[in-house]
Amino acid sequence: MDNNPTFPIPVFGGENYNFWKIEMKTLLRSQGLWSYADKGYMEYEDESILTEAQKKKLDGERMKDAKALYLIQNAVKDTIFPRILRANTAKEAWEILEQEFQGDSKVRSIKLHSLRRDFEILKMKEGEFIEDYFSKVIEIVNQMQSYGEKISDEKIVKKNLVSLTDKFDNIVTIIEETKDLSKITVEQLMGSLESH
């Protein structure tokens, strides 16, 4: 693991937390540090009972946690940093940000319910470009996934097919009759629709 990352660190300034969270999780995973933000590590009240090997392992855990905390601290703007200033571990800092910008489990559940509703009622508008409509669908799907929802390509494909405007009826019928909707990807569907 490189001690001095030479890649850009995504910086969170208070907006688009869900996207920053995904980027940050990927960055921490790439450095082998995600578990420290996600689950933390085990501390001991009485270190005198530890063997030398256990003490050495604990020192290594603390070092990795400090690296994860450092990355999180450097990934927030100065306006956000005071909120995590008192966090002593990566897990504490991560949980503070989660609580403030994503809410507790009840708030997340309410947001997810709202996003599910948005996904279900979303329909393409007359005159709307297919790319713009797909972008709206994917944006909602990404937000749902950031709240832990698992959505298959098949569900997204079927949603798109039933919510397009009437001008796509012929191509939708052809796609439904000639393609296995459980195997077509969202990108393949978009390519098929854009070519018509």
Coordinates of C-alpha atoms in Angstrom, one line a residue:
M1 CA 0.0 0.0 0.0
D2 CA 1.4 3.4 -1.0
N3 CA 1.9 5.7 1.9
N4 CA 1.4 8.8 -0.2
P5 CA -1.4 8.4 -2.7
T6 CA -0.8 10.2 -6.0
F7 CA -4.4 10.0 -7.1
P8 CA -7.0 12.7 -6.6
I9 CA -9.1 12.4 -3.4
P10 CA -12.8 13.2 -4.0
V11 CA -13.7 16.2 -1.9
F12 CA -17.1 16.6 -0.2
G13 CA -18.4 20.1 0.3
G14 CA -21.9 19.4 1.6
E15 CA -23.6 18.4 -1.7
N16 CA -24.0 15.1 -3.5
Y17 CA -23.0 13.1 -0.5
N18 CA -24.2 9.8 -2.0
F19 CA -21.8 10.1 -5.0
W20 CA -18.9 11.2 -2.8
K21 CA -19.6 8.3 -0.5
I22 CA -19.4 5.8 -3.4
E23 CA -16.1 7.4 -4.6
M24 CA -14.7 7.5 -1.1
K25 CA -15.6 3.9 -0.4
T26 CA -13.9 2.9 -3.7
L27 CA -10.8 4.9 -2.7
L28 CA -10.6 3.3 0.8
R29 CA -11.1 -0.2 -0.7
S30 CA -8.3 0.4 -3.2
Q31 CA -6.0 1.1 -0.3
G32 CA -7.2 -1.8 1.8
L33 CA -8.8 0.5 4.3
W34 CA -12.5 0.3 3.8
S35 CA -13.1 -2.1 6.8
Y36 CA -11.7 0.6 9.1
A37 CA -14.4 3.1 8.1
D38 CA -17.1 0.5 7.8
K39 CA -16.5 -1.8 10.9
G40 CA -13.5 -0.3 12.7
Y41 CA -11.1 -2.5 14.6
M42 CA -11.0 -4.0 18.1
E43 CA -9.3 -2.0 20.9
Y44 CA -8.4 -3.6 24.2
E45 CA -9.0 -2.0 27.6
D46 CA -6.0 -3.7 29.1
E47 CA -3.1 -4.0 26.6
S48 CA -0.8 -5.6 29.3
I49 CA -2.6 -8.9 28.7
L50 CA -1.5 -8.9 25.0
T51 CA 1.4 -10.9 23.7
E52 CA 4.1 -9.1 21.7
A53 CA 2.6 -10.4 18.5
Q54 CA -0.9 -9.1 19.4
K55 CA 0.6 -5.7 20.4
K56 CA 2.3 -5.5 17.1
K57 CA -0.9 -6.5 15.2
L58 CA -2.8 -3.9 17.2
D59 CA -0.2 -1.2 16.3
G60 CA -0.7 -2.1 12.7
E61 CA -4.5 -1.9 13.0
R62 CA -4.1 1.6 14.6
M63 CA -1.8 2.7 11.8
K64 CA -4.2 1.6 9.1
D65 CA -7.1 3.2 10.9
A66 CA -5.2 6.4 11.1
K67 CA -4.5 6.3 7.3
A68 CA -8.2 5.7 6.7
L69 CA -9.1 8.6 9.0
Y70 CA -6.5 10.8 7.3
L71 CA -8.0 10.1 3.9
I72 CA -11.5 10.9 5.2
Q73 CA -10.3 14.1 6.8
N74 CA -8.6 15.2 3.5
A75 CA -11.7 14.3 1.5
V76 CA -13.9 17.0 3.1
K77 CA -13.8 20.7 2.7
D78 CA -12.9 23.0 5.5
T79 CA -16.6 23.8 6.1
I80 CA -17.3 20.1 6.8
F81 CA -14.1 19.2 8.7
P82 CA -15.2 20.6 12.1
R83 CA -18.0 18.1 12.2
I84 CA -15.4 15.2 12.2
L85 CA -12.6 17.0 14.0
R86 CA -13.2 15.1 17.3
A87 CA -13.4 11.7 15.6
N88 CA -10.6 9.5 16.8
T89 CA -11.2 6.6 14.3
A90 CA -12.1 6.3 10.7
K91 CA -15.4 4.6 11.8
E92 CA -16.3 7.5 14.0
A93 CA -15.7 10.0 11.3
W94 CA -17.6 7.9 8.7
E95 CA -20.6 7.5 11.0
I96 CA -20.8 11.2 11.8
L97 CA -20.9 12.0 8.0
E98 CA -23.4 9.2 7.4
Q99 CA -25.7 10.4 10.2
E100 CA -25.6 14.1 9.1
F101 CA -25.8 13.7 5.4
Q102 CA -27.7 10.5 4.9
G103 CA -29.7 10.3 8.1
D104 CA -30.5 7.4 10.5
S105 CA -32.1 4.2 9.3
K106 CA -35.6 5.8 9.6
V107 CA -34.7 8.8 7.5
R108 CA -32.9 6.5 4.9
S109 CA -36.0 4.3 4.8
I110 CA -38.2 7.4 4.1
K111 CA -35.8 8.7 1.4
L112 CA -35.6 5.2 -0.2
H113 CA -39.4 5.0 -0.2
S114 CA -39.7 8.4 -1.9
L115 CA -37.1 7.3 -4.5
R116 CA -38.9 4.1 -5.2
R117 CA -42.1 6.1 -5.8
D118 CA -40.2 8.5 -8.1
F119 CA -38.8 5.5 -10.0
E120 CA -42.3 3.9 -10.4
I121 CA -44.1 7.1 -11.6
L122 CA -41.3 8.4 -13.9
K123 CA -42.4 8.5 -17.5
M124 CA -40.8 10.0 -20.6
K125 CA -42.3 13.3 -21.6
E126 CA -43.4 14.1 -25.2
G127 CA -40.5 15.7 -27.0
E128 CA -37.9 14.6 -24.4
F129 CA -34.7 13.1 -25.8
I130 CA -34.1 9.4 -25.0
E131 CA -30.7 10.2 -23.6
D132 CA -32.2 12.7 -21.2
Y133 CA -34.9 10.3 -20.0
F134 CA -32.4 7.5 -19.5
S135 CA -30.2 9.9 -17.5
K136 CA -33.2 10.7 -15.2
V137 CA -33.9 7.0 -14.7
I138 CA -30.2 6.2 -14.0
E139 CA -29.9 9.1 -11.6
I140 CA -32.8 7.8 -9.5
V141 CA -31.5 4.2 -9.7
N142 CA -28.0 5.4 -8.5
Q143 CA -29.6 7.3 -5.6
M144 CA -31.6 4.2 -4.6
Q145 CA -28.5 2.1 -4.8
S146 CA -26.6 4.5 -2.6
Y147 CA -29.3 3.8 0.0
G148 CA -28.7 0.1 -0.3
E149 CA -31.4 -0.9 -2.8
K150 CA -30.5 -3.6 -5.2
I151 CA -32.0 -3.0 -8.7
S152 CA -31.4 -5.5 -11.5
D153 CA -30.8 -4.4 -15.1
E154 CA -33.9 -6.4 -16.0
K155 CA -36.1 -4.2 -13.8
I156 CA -34.5 -1.0 -15.2
V157 CA -34.9 -2.3 -18.8
K158 CA -38.6 -3.2 -18.2
K159 CA -39.2 0.1 -16.5
N160 CA -37.8 2.0 -19.5
L161 CA -39.8 0.0 -22.0
V162 CA -43.2 0.6 -20.3
S163 CA -42.5 4.3 -19.7
L164 CA -41.4 5.5 -23.1
T165 CA -43.6 7.8 -25.3
D166 CA -45.9 6.3 -27.9
K167 CA -43.5 7.1 -30.7
F168 CA -41.3 4.2 -29.4
D169 CA -44.2 1.6 -29.4
N170 CA -43.0 -0.2 -32.6
I171 CA -39.4 -0.5 -31.5
V172 CA -40.5 -1.6 -27.9
T173 CA -42.6 -4.3 -29.5
I174 CA -39.7 -5.5 -31.6
I175 CA -37.3 -5.5 -28.6
E176 CA -39.8 -7.4 -26.4
E177 CA -40.4 -10.0 -29.1
T178 CA -36.8 -10.5 -30.2
K179 CA -34.7 -10.0 -27.1
D180 CA -34.5 -11.8 -23.8
L181 CA -35.3 -9.0 -21.4
S182 CA -33.6 -10.8 -18.5
K183 CA -30.2 -10.7 -20.4
I184 CA -30.3 -7.3 -22.1
T185 CA -28.4 -4.5 -20.3
V186 CA -29.5 -0.9 -19.9
E187 CA -26.7 0.2 -22.2
Q188 CA -27.8 -2.3 -24.9
L189 CA -31.4 -1.1 -24.6
M190 CA -30.3 2.5 -24.9
G191 CA -28.2 1.7 -28.0
S192 CA -31.2 -0.1 -29.6
L193 CA -33.5 2.8 -28.9
E194 CA -31.1 5.5 -30.0
S195 CA -30.5 3.8 -33.4
H196 CA -34.2 4.2 -34.3

